[in-house]
Amino acid sequence: MIMSDLQGQIWMDGTFCDWKDAKIHILTHTLHYGTGVFEGVRAYETESGPAIFRLKDHTDRLFNSANLVGMQIPFEKNIIMQAQCEAVSQNNLKNAYIRPLCFYGSEGMGLRADNLKVHCAIAAWDWGPYLGAEQIINGIRVKVSPFPKRNPEAMIYKAKATGNYINSMLALKDALSHGYDEALILGTDNSVNEGSGENFFLVKDNKLVTPKLVTVLDGITRKTIIQLAKDLDIETLERNISVDEVYECDEAFFTGTAAEVTPIIEVDDNKINNGLPGPLTKQLQANYFNLIRGKHDKYNEWLTRVEKK
Ligand code: PMP
């Protein structure tokens, strides 16, 4: 089954259309120049129906990304939030991955086009663990990406912009072609940045360490994990991390809306925690899963219940 053959409804510029009719023109500007901004959001089944995790934070980041690339989203934030809820209910989903995308249309061509309209689409579908059902339990093997490295001056990596993902795709392709599950991307100073679509954490001496937000995305799962660690009295240090430190750490894991909390058991053939997911990683993963499924009262305000249609 290919994505465009799924059944359902997609929200496009204010109304729902049939999944198969959610089409755009070949001269869509963003398709040519990578100038779109997007989000990856998840809804999970809870005792009181599906609930979207940190909907407001994701929507705020979408609007921030648009600001960073100079794009004006032609809808109010509350409309985009409501449309994400409706994309879940309209498609009768209990668990959902939600993909809002804002892009320039086919009103003009060339870098200098000045008559472009911003269009918004929101699709939602059921998507299991991004890095694999087995991998989220048993962990993944990661390759430090030799190329390309991130230059903080060259791009706005804090924006979740479509063009940024060329860097991610090159790194991921390199890792996959060498038989690994995911890439670990470095900065121009050779410090660890992030995965192709995940933030990175290591555990050393019962503390979490994660790269500062310079050339990495301000991940919403990253923020959540830092808070869950705090609840366990575990401190998180945000600082530069060398590759050597990664090779010698006690535990490591990736976080992301799609990847959730995925243990890393090997980096460049160096086993982490004897090749097994670490105890703190497993604890944080379990607490994260409880939270998103509405079993953690303290954070219920992060869950937006989706009304049945
Ligand atoms: N870094 C990159 C490059 C990503 O694409 C993602 C996924 N959005 C993340 C980190 C993790 O961010 P979040 O936890 O908000 O999904």
PDB file of N, CA and C in Angstrom, residues 221 229 236 244 260:
ATOM      1  N   THR A 221       9.580  16.172  22.244  1.00  0.00           N
ATOM      2  CA  THR A 221       9.843  14.968  23.048  1.00  0.00           C
ATOM      3  C   THR A 221      11.077  15.207  23.920  1.00  0.00           C
ATOM      4  N   ALA A 229      12.777  13.352  33.422  1.00  0.00           N
ATOM      5  CA  ALA A 229      14.025  13.038  34.138  1.00  0.00           C
ATOM      6  C   ALA A 229      14.074  13.848  35.438  1.00  0.00           C
ATOM      7  N   THR A 236      19.687  17.126  33.717  1.00  0.00           N
ATOM      8  CA  THR A 236      20.064  17.077  32.296  1.00  0.00           C
ATOM      9  C   THR A 236      21.044  18.207  32.000  1.00  0.00           C
ATOM     10  N   ASP A 244      33.708  10.693  21.030  1.00  0.00           N
ATOM     11  CA  ASP A 244      34.363   9.794  21.991  1.00  0.00           C
ATOM     12  C   ASP A 244      33.500   9.582  23.234  1.00  0.00           C
ATOM     13  N   GLU A 260       9.551   8.387  19.205  1.00  0.00           N
ATOM     14  CA  GLU A 260       9.220   8.300  20.640  1.00  0.00           C
ATOM     15  C   GLU A 260      10.521   8.239  21.457  1.00  0.00           C
TER      16      GLU A 260
END
